[in-house]
């Protein structure tokens, strides 16, 4: 793959830039698999550590370094997903995936993979929005890995099978099962402008403490889930129903009058960020369908708000 370095080993490694260029894709892959940027960064660091633990000869014997890195990262994620389920059973309150701001670049697929069947694919925004990530949490680790690798990152089932240690047919079944879960949870598509208008109207009604306006914006069976992780005050169970949610948010507005609510993009969708004295204290993601808000996810756990910390 590469010519070995000359005597004295002074020539720079010609594969270094190619290897490091995979980092962004690995972060995106690991985040979708784990729902945590911090865990994704740890996975990528461990993946590179394993690469550089090999000799130059071992590295040069690998025909596709990018494929090797993806395989290793995916297997590390698969192992972590099993332990993550146990950790989340002990988590204080509800666990919500870590929200990411607009500046994060989302990528999927691989160059030259234009032959993939579009019917089996999900769009970039869909693969990182909060509603999608929450559904991923209901999947088994194997389902999640098979689905993300095939439907989002366009790996063949033969390649997926090598990664997860199952047959291609089994991996096809895993991805199909995951796809059914996604379809069952999907709300009708709402135009982006309408989603943004609905979230903006929610912000204005929240600031005005207008219960009736909030109720009108919420689906009658809406749910609002908070994630404090035991580090800050948050509801341990979801708040259910339009009126209950409206009263909850107006009560919060009264008890925290110094909060500033800003519009933002959360995982590729319109959302809100709450700040006190310039510091982010909560990020809200929304699922909007038919002009009504069906789900609100409020992330308050400070460990999950690192990307939102103002400099």
mmCIF file of C-alpha atoms in Angstrom:
data_model
loop_
_atom_site.group_PDB
_atom_site.id
_atom_site.type_symbol
_atom_site.label_atom_id
_atom_site.label_comp_id
_atom_site.label_asym_id
_atom_site.label_seq_id
_atom_site.Cartn_x
_atom_site.Cartn_y
_atom_site.Cartn_z
ATOM 1 C CA UNK A 1 0.000 0.000 0.000
ATOM 2 C CA UNK A 2 2.795 2.397 0.897
ATOM 3 C CA UNK A 3 6.501 2.371 0.294
ATOM 4 C CA UNK A 4 8.451 1.723 3.497
ATOM 5 C CA UNK A 5 10.413 4.594 4.899
ATOM 6 C CA UNK A 6 14.093 4.881 4.120
ATOM 7 C CA UNK A 7 17.061 4.384 6.412
ATOM 8 C CA UNK A 8 16.934 6.352 9.607
ATOM 9 C CA UNK A 9 13.104 6.374 9.547
ATOM 10 C CA UNK A 10 13.179 10.135 8.892
ATOM 11 C CA UNK A 11 10.634 10.047 6.070
ATOM 12 C CA UNK A 12 7.127 10.895 7.333
ATOM 13 C CA UNK A 13 4.514 8.174 7.302
ATOM 14 C CA UNK A 14 2.728 8.618 3.919
ATOM 15 C CA UNK A 15 -0.434 7.000 5.317
ATOM 16 C CA UNK A 16 -0.772 9.361 8.273
ATOM 17 C CA UNK A 17 -2.964 11.942 6.554
ATOM 18 C CA UNK A 18 -5.185 9.236 5.067
ATOM 19 C CA UNK A 19 -5.579 7.584 8.454
ATOM 20 C CA UNK A 20 -6.356 10.819 10.282
ATOM 21 C CA UNK A 21 -8.850 11.845 7.584
ATOM 22 C CA UNK A 22 -11.030 8.955 8.750
ATOM 23 C CA UNK A 23 -11.481 10.527 12.180
ATOM 24 C CA UNK A 24 -14.562 12.573 11.288
ATOM 25 C CA UNK A 25 -16.359 9.589 9.811
ATOM 26 C CA UNK A 26 -15.461 7.450 12.823
ATOM 27 C CA UNK A 27 -16.817 10.067 15.231
ATOM 28 C CA UNK A 28 -20.053 10.272 13.259
ATOM 29 C CA UNK A 29 -20.386 6.495 13.178
ATOM 30 C CA UNK A 30 -19.652 6.032 16.885
ATOM 31 C CA UNK A 31 -22.007 8.846 17.895
ATOM 32 C CA UNK A 32 -24.900 7.289 15.974
ATOM 33 C CA UNK A 33 -24.138 3.919 17.535
ATOM 34 C CA UNK A 34 -23.742 5.159 21.117
ATOM 35 C CA UNK A 35 -25.754 8.384 21.320
ATOM 36 C CA UNK A 36 -22.919 10.032 23.231
ATOM 37 C CA UNK A 37 -20.229 12.294 21.826
ATOM 38 C CA UNK A 38 -17.965 11.694 24.820
ATOM 39 C CA UNK A 39 -18.184 7.920 24.359
ATOM 40 C CA UNK A 40 -17.710 8.317 20.600
ATOM 41 C CA UNK A 41 -14.502 10.269 21.152
ATOM 42 C CA UNK A 42 -13.234 7.569 23.532
ATOM 43 C CA UNK A 43 -13.993 4.888 20.928
ATOM 44 C CA UNK A 44 -12.090 6.728 18.218
ATOM 45 C CA UNK A 45 -9.122 7.297 20.528
ATOM 46 C CA UNK A 46 -9.027 3.579 21.359
ATOM 47 C CA UNK A 47 -9.340 2.697 17.658
ATOM 48 C CA UNK A 48 -6.324 4.836 16.743
ATOM 49 C CA UNK A 49 -4.390 3.461 19.707
ATOM 50 C CA UNK A 50 -4.860 -0.040 18.305
ATOM 51 C CA UNK A 51 -3.750 1.104 14.844
ATOM 52 C CA UNK A 52 -0.552 2.660 16.111
ATOM 53 C CA UNK A 53 0.158 -0.317 18.361
ATOM 54 C CA UNK A 54 0.839 -2.287 15.156
ATOM 55 C CA UNK A 55 4.171 -2.278 13.394
ATOM 56 C CA UNK A 56 4.621 -0.437 10.097
ATOM 57 C CA UNK A 57 4.711 -3.789 8.329
ATOM 58 C CA UNK A 58 1.399 -4.846 9.881
ATOM 59 C CA UNK A 59 -0.181 -1.530 8.891
ATOM 60 C CA UNK A 60 1.046 -1.805 5.308
ATOM 61 C CA UNK A 61 -0.402 -5.304 5.050
ATOM 62 C CA UNK A 62 -3.906 -3.884 5.534
ATOM 63 C CA UNK A 63 -5.447 -3.242 2.118
ATOM 64 C CA UNK A 64 -8.045 -0.760 3.389
ATOM 65 C CA UNK A 65 -6.978 1.168 6.490
ATOM 66 C CA UNK A 66 -10.300 3.038 6.497
ATOM 67 C CA UNK A 67 -12.209 -0.227 6.483
ATOM 68 C CA UNK A 68 -10.003 -1.585 9.254
ATOM 69 C CA UNK A 69 -10.622 1.480 11.415
ATOM 70 C CA UNK A 70 -14.379 1.265 10.846
ATOM 71 C CA UNK A 71 -14.408 -2.423 11.714
ATOM 72 C CA UNK A 72 -12.467 -1.913 14.935
ATOM 73 C CA UNK A 73 -14.528 1.112 15.987
ATOM 74 C CA UNK A 74 -17.784 -0.740 15.279
ATOM 75 C CA UNK A 75 -16.696 -3.745 17.332
ATOM 76 C CA UNK A 76 -15.701 -1.508 20.246
ATOM 77 C CA UNK A 77 -19.122 0.178 20.013
ATOM 78 C CA UNK A 78 -20.859 -3.199 19.922
ATOM 79 C CA UNK A 79 -19.125 -4.178 23.163
ATOM 80 C CA UNK A 80 -19.920 -0.823 24.759
ATOM 81 C CA UNK A 81 -23.603 -1.010 23.818
ATOM 82 C CA UNK A 82 -24.018 -4.104 25.959
ATOM 83 C CA UNK A 83 -22.503 -2.454 29.021
ATOM 84 C CA UNK A 84 -24.320 0.814 28.254
ATOM 85 C CA UNK A 85 -27.667 -0.921 28.665
ATOM 86 C CA UNK A 86 -26.685 -1.966 32.189
ATOM 87 C CA UNK A 87 -25.428 1.541 33.025
ATOM 88 C CA UNK A 88 -28.611 3.154 31.750
ATOM 89 C CA UNK A 89 -30.734 0.848 33.890
ATOM 90 C CA UNK A 90 -28.968 2.421 36.883
ATOM 91 C CA UNK A 91 -29.149 5.951 35.472
ATOM 92 C CA UNK A 92 -31.006 8.463 37.652
ATOM 93 C CA UNK A 93 -34.191 9.354 35.759
ATOM 94 C CA UNK A 94 -34.626 9.140 31.995
ATOM 95 C CA UNK A 95 -31.611 8.788 29.675
ATOM 96 C CA UNK A 96 -31.649 10.890 26.488
ATOM 97 C CA UNK A 97 -28.943 10.852 23.800
ATOM 98 C CA UNK A 98 -26.465 13.697 23.945
ATOM 99 C CA UNK A 99 -27.644 16.698 21.869
ATOM 100 C CA UNK A 100 -25.320 18.161 19.272
ATOM 101 C CA UNK A 101 -25.310 21.723 17.899
ATOM 102 C CA UNK A 102 -25.526 22.863 14.310
ATOM 103 C CA UNK A 103 -21.781 23.294 13.844
ATOM 104 C CA UNK A 104 -21.202 19.536 14.011
ATOM 105 C CA UNK A 105 -20.743 18.116 10.511
ATOM 106 C CA UNK A 106 -22.799 15.047 9.699
ATOM 107 C CA UNK A 107 -21.548 12.648 7.072
ATOM 108 C CA UNK A 108 -22.613 9.217 5.948
ATOM 109 C CA UNK A 109 -21.985 6.780 3.176
ATOM 110 C CA UNK A 110 -18.727 6.127 1.413
ATOM 111 C CA UNK A 111 -17.310 7.651 -1.748
ATOM 112 C CA UNK A 112 -18.252 5.778 -4.887
ATOM 113 C CA UNK A 113 -21.193 3.968 -3.315
ATOM 114 C CA UNK A 114 -23.805 5.414 -5.646
ATOM 115 C CA UNK A 115 -25.221 1.977 -6.461
ATOM 116 C CA UNK A 116 -26.824 1.581 -3.027
ATOM 117 C CA UNK A 117 -30.597 1.232 -3.083
ATOM 118 C CA UNK A 118 -32.132 4.573 -1.986
ATOM 119 C CA UNK A 119 -35.144 2.719 -0.593
ATOM 120 C CA UNK A 120 -32.903 1.185 2.061
ATOM 121 C CA UNK A 121 -31.366 4.490 3.102
ATOM 122 C CA UNK A 122 -32.258 7.159 5.602
ATOM 123 C CA UNK A 123 -31.325 10.782 5.069
ATOM 124 C CA UNK A 124 -28.519 12.446 6.973
ATOM 125 C CA UNK A 125 -30.823 14.577 9.094
ATOM 126 C CA UNK A 126 -33.023 11.605 9.912
ATOM 127 C CA UNK A 127 -30.042 9.586 11.101
ATOM 128 C CA UNK A 128 -29.069 12.135 13.746
ATOM 129 C CA UNK A 129 -32.315 13.775 14.856
ATOM 130 C CA UNK A 130 -33.358 13.128 18.422
ATOM 131 C CA UNK A 131 -36.490 11.141 17.571
ATOM 132 C CA UNK A 132 -34.381 8.773 15.450
ATOM 133 C CA UNK A 133 -31.713 8.366 18.140
ATOM 134 C CA UNK A 134 -34.356 7.641 20.786
ATOM 135 C CA UNK A 135 -35.743 4.815 18.626
ATOM 136 C CA UNK A 136 -32.204 3.453 18.217
ATOM 137 C CA UNK A 137 -32.074 3.122 22.006
ATOM 138 C CA UNK A 138 -34.885 0.553 21.834
ATOM 139 C CA UNK A 139 -32.865 -1.719 19.549
ATOM 140 C CA UNK A 140 -30.563 -4.551 20.517
ATOM 141 C CA UNK A 141 -26.849 -3.738 20.080
ATOM 142 C CA UNK A 142 -26.617 -6.040 17.048
ATOM 143 C CA UNK A 143 -29.703 -4.477 15.425
ATOM 144 C CA UNK A 144 -28.342 -1.003 15.960
ATOM 145 C CA UNK A 145 -24.896 -1.767 14.540
ATOM 146 C CA UNK A 146 -26.234 -3.684 11.524
ATOM 147 C CA UNK A 147 -28.781 -0.976 10.719
ATOM 148 C CA UNK A 148 -26.406 1.983 11.077
ATOM 149 C CA UNK A 149 -23.595 0.350 9.122
ATOM 150 C CA UNK A 150 -25.861 -0.754 6.274
ATOM 151 C CA UNK A 151 -28.628 1.845 6.022
ATOM 152 C CA UNK A 152 -26.624 4.926 6.974
ATOM 153 C CA UNK A 153 -22.992 4.163 6.153
ATOM 154 C CA UNK A 154 -23.758 1.911 3.187
ATOM 155 C CA UNK A 155 -21.743 -1.136 4.119
ATOM 156 C CA UNK A 156 -22.817 -4.333 2.418
ATOM 157 C CA UNK A 157 -24.307 -7.090 4.544
ATOM 158 C CA UNK A 158 -21.220 -9.174 3.819
ATOM 159 C CA UNK A 159 -19.067 -6.432 5.344
ATOM 160 C CA UNK A 160 -21.494 -5.968 8.248
ATOM 161 C CA UNK A 161 -21.385 -9.716 8.925
ATOM 162 C CA UNK A 162 -17.609 -9.616 9.301
ATOM 163 C CA UNK A 163 -17.916 -6.805 11.811
ATOM 164 C CA UNK A 164 -20.701 -8.184 14.022
ATOM 165 C CA UNK A 165 -19.720 -11.838 13.723
ATOM 166 C CA UNK A 166 -22.952 -13.084 12.137
ATOM 167 C CA UNK A 167 -23.980 -14.319 8.710
ATOM 168 C CA UNK A 168 -24.998 -11.832 6.001
ATOM 169 C CA UNK A 169 -28.528 -13.258 6.120
ATOM 170 C CA UNK A 170 -28.713 -12.709 9.873
ATOM 171 C CA UNK A 171 -27.465 -9.153 9.454
ATOM 172 C CA UNK A 172 -30.092 -8.529 6.799
ATOM 173 C CA UNK A 173 -32.737 -9.688 9.273
ATOM 174 C CA UNK A 174 -31.304 -7.458 12.015
ATOM 175 C CA UNK A 175 -31.410 -4.402 9.754
ATOM 176 C CA UNK A 176 -34.937 -5.269 8.614
ATOM 177 C CA UNK A 177 -36.131 -5.545 12.216
ATOM 178 C CA UNK A 178 -34.505 -2.206 13.035
ATOM 179 C CA UNK A 179 -36.112 -0.633 9.981
ATOM 180 C CA UNK A 180 -39.554 -1.790 11.161
ATOM 181 C CA UNK A 181 -38.961 -0.126 14.523
ATOM 182 C CA UNK A 182 -38.030 3.105 12.773
ATOM 183 C CA UNK A 183 -41.099 3.028 10.529
ATOM 184 C CA UNK A 184 -43.430 2.264 13.438
ATOM 185 C CA UNK A 185 -42.143 5.280 15.379
ATOM 186 C CA UNK A 186 -41.923 7.712 12.462
ATOM 187 C CA UNK A 187 -44.325 10.637 12.435
ATOM 188 C CA UNK A 188 -45.587 12.055 9.125
ATOM 189 C CA UNK A 189 -42.996 14.301 7.514
ATOM 190 C CA UNK A 190 -43.373 17.961 8.445
ATOM 191 C CA UNK A 191 -41.736 20.673 6.292
ATOM 192 C CA UNK A 192 -38.680 22.230 7.930
ATOM 193 C CA UNK A 193 -40.188 25.717 7.871
ATOM 194 C CA UNK A 194 -43.303 24.499 9.669
ATOM 195 C CA UNK A 195 -41.207 22.733 12.320
ATOM 196 C CA UNK A 196 -39.228 25.920 12.891
ATOM 197 C CA UNK A 197 -42.416 28.018 13.111
ATOM 198 C CA UNK A 198 -43.926 25.626 15.646
ATOM 199 C CA UNK A 199 -40.830 25.638 17.855
ATOM 200 C CA UNK A 200 -40.625 29.449 17.606
ATOM 201 C CA UNK A 201 -44.286 29.732 18.646
ATOM 202 C CA UNK A 202 -43.589 27.415 21.597
ATOM 203 C CA UNK A 203 -40.704 29.651 22.664
ATOM 204 C CA UNK A 204 -42.872 32.770 22.530
ATOM 205 C CA UNK A 205 -45.736 31.149 24.435
ATOM 206 C CA UNK A 206 -43.307 29.781 27.025
ATOM 207 C CA UNK A 207 -41.745 33.203 27.567
ATOM 208 C CA UNK A 208 -45.216 34.760 27.823
ATOM 209 C CA UNK A 209 -46.331 31.988 30.220
ATOM 210 C CA UNK A 210 -49.371 31.541 28.001
ATOM 211 C CA UNK A 211 -50.825 28.175 28.984
ATOM 212 C CA UNK A 212 -53.584 28.224 26.382
ATOM 213 C CA UNK A 213 -51.139 28.978 23.562
ATOM 214 C CA UNK A 214 -48.846 26.175 24.720
ATOM 215 C CA UNK A 215 -51.730 23.699 24.873
ATOM 216 C CA UNK A 216 -52.691 24.668 21.321
ATOM 217 C CA UNK A 217 -49.168 23.874 20.107
ATOM 218 C CA UNK A 218 -48.964 20.488 21.795
ATOM 219 C CA UNK A 219 -50.444 17.220 20.628
ATOM 220 C CA UNK A 220 -53.054 16.067 23.194
ATOM 221 C CA UNK A 221 -50.932 12.966 23.868
ATOM 222 C CA UNK A 222 -47.585 14.781 23.847
ATOM 223 C CA UNK A 223 -44.781 13.791 26.208
ATOM 224 C CA UNK A 224 -41.951 15.848 27.679
ATOM 225 C CA UNK A 225 -38.888 14.029 28.988
ATOM 226 C CA UNK A 226 -36.094 15.564 31.049
ATOM 227 C CA UNK A 227 -32.575 14.204 31.562
ATOM 228 C CA UNK A 228 -30.674 15.465 34.580
ATOM 229 C CA UNK A 229 -28.765 12.288 35.373
ATOM 230 C CA UNK A 230 -29.033 13.015 39.091
ATOM 231 C CA UNK A 231 -26.640 15.947 38.679
ATOM 232 C CA UNK A 232 -29.313 18.629 38.417
ATOM 233 C CA UNK A 233 -33.023 18.738 39.198
ATOM 234 C CA UNK A 234 -35.152 17.078 36.513
ATOM 235 C CA UNK A 235 -38.399 15.136 36.413
ATOM 236 C CA UNK A 236 -37.665 11.449 36.909
ATOM 237 C CA UNK A 237 -40.557 10.425 34.653
ATOM 238 C CA UNK A 238 -41.930 11.950 31.453
ATOM 239 C CA UNK A 239 -44.675 14.552 31.759
ATOM 240 C CA UNK A 240 -47.646 13.420 29.678
ATOM 241 C CA UNK A 241 -50.503 15.336 28.090
ATOM 242 C CA UNK A 242 -50.734 18.813 26.560
ATOM 243 C CA UNK A 243 -52.185 20.573 29.599
ATOM 244 C CA UNK A 244 -49.747 18.985 32.049
ATOM 245 C CA UNK A 245 -46.780 19.893 29.868
ATOM 246 C CA UNK A 246 -48.021 23.469 29.378
ATOM 247 C CA UNK A 247 -48.418 23.944 33.123
ATOM 248 C CA UNK A 248 -45.005 22.409 33.765
ATOM 249 C CA UNK A 249 -43.252 24.841 31.425
ATOM 250 C CA UNK A 250 -45.121 27.903 32.671
ATOM 251 C CA UNK A 251 -44.282 26.936 36.257
ATOM 252 C CA UNK A 252 -40.619 26.631 35.285
ATOM 253 C CA UNK A 253 -40.758 30.067 33.657
ATOM 254 C CA UNK A 254 -42.016 31.550 36.928
ATOM 255 C CA UNK A 255 -39.380 29.884 39.084
ATOM 256 C CA UNK A 256 -36.470 30.812 36.756
ATOM 257 C CA UNK A 257 -37.275 34.347 35.534
ATOM 258 C CA UNK A 258 -33.637 35.060 34.630
ATOM 259 C CA UNK A 259 -33.476 32.364 31.955
ATOM 260 C CA UNK A 260 -32.881 33.310 28.313
ATOM 261 C CA UNK A 261 -34.422 31.098 25.619
ATOM 262 C CA UNK A 262 -32.689 31.017 22.240
ATOM 263 C CA UNK A 263 -33.607 29.317 18.987
ATOM 264 C CA UNK A 264 -31.006 26.879 17.719
ATOM 265 C CA UNK A 265 -30.496 23.705 15.733
ATOM 266 C CA UNK A 266 -30.401 20.485 17.738
ATOM 267 C CA UNK A 267 -29.251 17.393 15.868
ATOM 268 C CA UNK A 268 -30.270 18.924 12.556
ATOM 269 C CA UNK A 269 -33.742 20.002 13.716
ATOM 270 C CA UNK A 270 -35.211 23.255 15.145
ATOM 271 C CA UNK A 271 -34.712 23.388 18.890
ATOM 272 C CA UNK A 272 -34.194 25.684 21.859
ATOM 273 C CA UNK A 273 -31.397 26.340 24.307
ATOM 274 C CA UNK A 274 -31.935 27.783 27.777
ATOM 275 C CA UNK A 275 -29.168 29.937 29.236
ATOM 276 C CA UNK A 276 -28.590 31.559 32.605
ATOM 277 C CA UNK A 277 -25.873 34.218 32.839
ATOM 278 C CA UNK A 278 -24.606 33.169 29.416
ATOM 279 C CA UNK A 279 -24.178 29.520 30.358
ATOM 280 C CA UNK A 280 -26.250 26.737 28.843
ATOM 281 C CA UNK A 281 -28.428 24.944 31.395
ATOM 282 C CA UNK A 282 -30.732 23.006 29.072
ATOM 283 C CA UNK A 283 -31.139 22.027 25.426
ATOM 284 C CA UNK A 284 -34.578 21.141 24.082
ATOM 285 C CA UNK A 285 -35.221 18.926 21.059
ATOM 286 C CA UNK A 286 -38.673 18.591 19.502
ATOM 287 C CA UNK A 287 -40.616 16.096 17.421
ATOM 288 C CA UNK A 288 -43.252 17.961 15.391
ATOM 289 C CA UNK A 289 -45.999 16.358 13.320
ATOM 290 C CA UNK A 290 -49.029 17.987 11.748
ATOM 291 C CA UNK A 291 -48.150 21.358 13.215
ATOM 292 C CA UNK A 292 -48.271 19.968 16.765
ATOM 293 C CA UNK A 293 -45.434 19.027 19.111
ATOM 294 C CA UNK A 294 -45.529 15.313 19.904
ATOM 295 C CA UNK A 295 -42.349 14.991 21.966
ATOM 296 C CA UNK A 296 -40.028 17.326 23.849
ATOM 297 C CA UNK A 297 -36.652 16.135 25.094
ATOM 298 C CA UNK A 298 -34.972 18.454 27.592
ATOM 299 C CA UNK A 299 -31.332 17.636 28.306
ATOM 300 C CA UNK A 300 -30.148 19.212 31.571
ATOM 301 C CA UNK A 301 -27.303 16.846 32.495
ATOM 302 C CA UNK A 302 -24.231 19.142 32.375
ATOM 303 C CA UNK A 303 -22.023 16.272 31.223
ATOM 304 C CA UNK A 304 -24.075 16.160 28.005
ATOM 305 C CA UNK A 305 -23.914 19.911 27.406
ATOM 306 C CA UNK A 306 -20.171 20.222 26.752
ATOM 307 C CA UNK A 307 -20.578 21.086 23.056
ATOM 308 C CA UNK A 308 -23.017 23.833 24.071
ATOM 309 C CA UNK A 309 -20.779 25.522 26.624
ATOM 310 C CA UNK A 310 -20.096 29.099 25.647
ATOM 311 C CA UNK A 311 -16.451 30.072 25.454
#
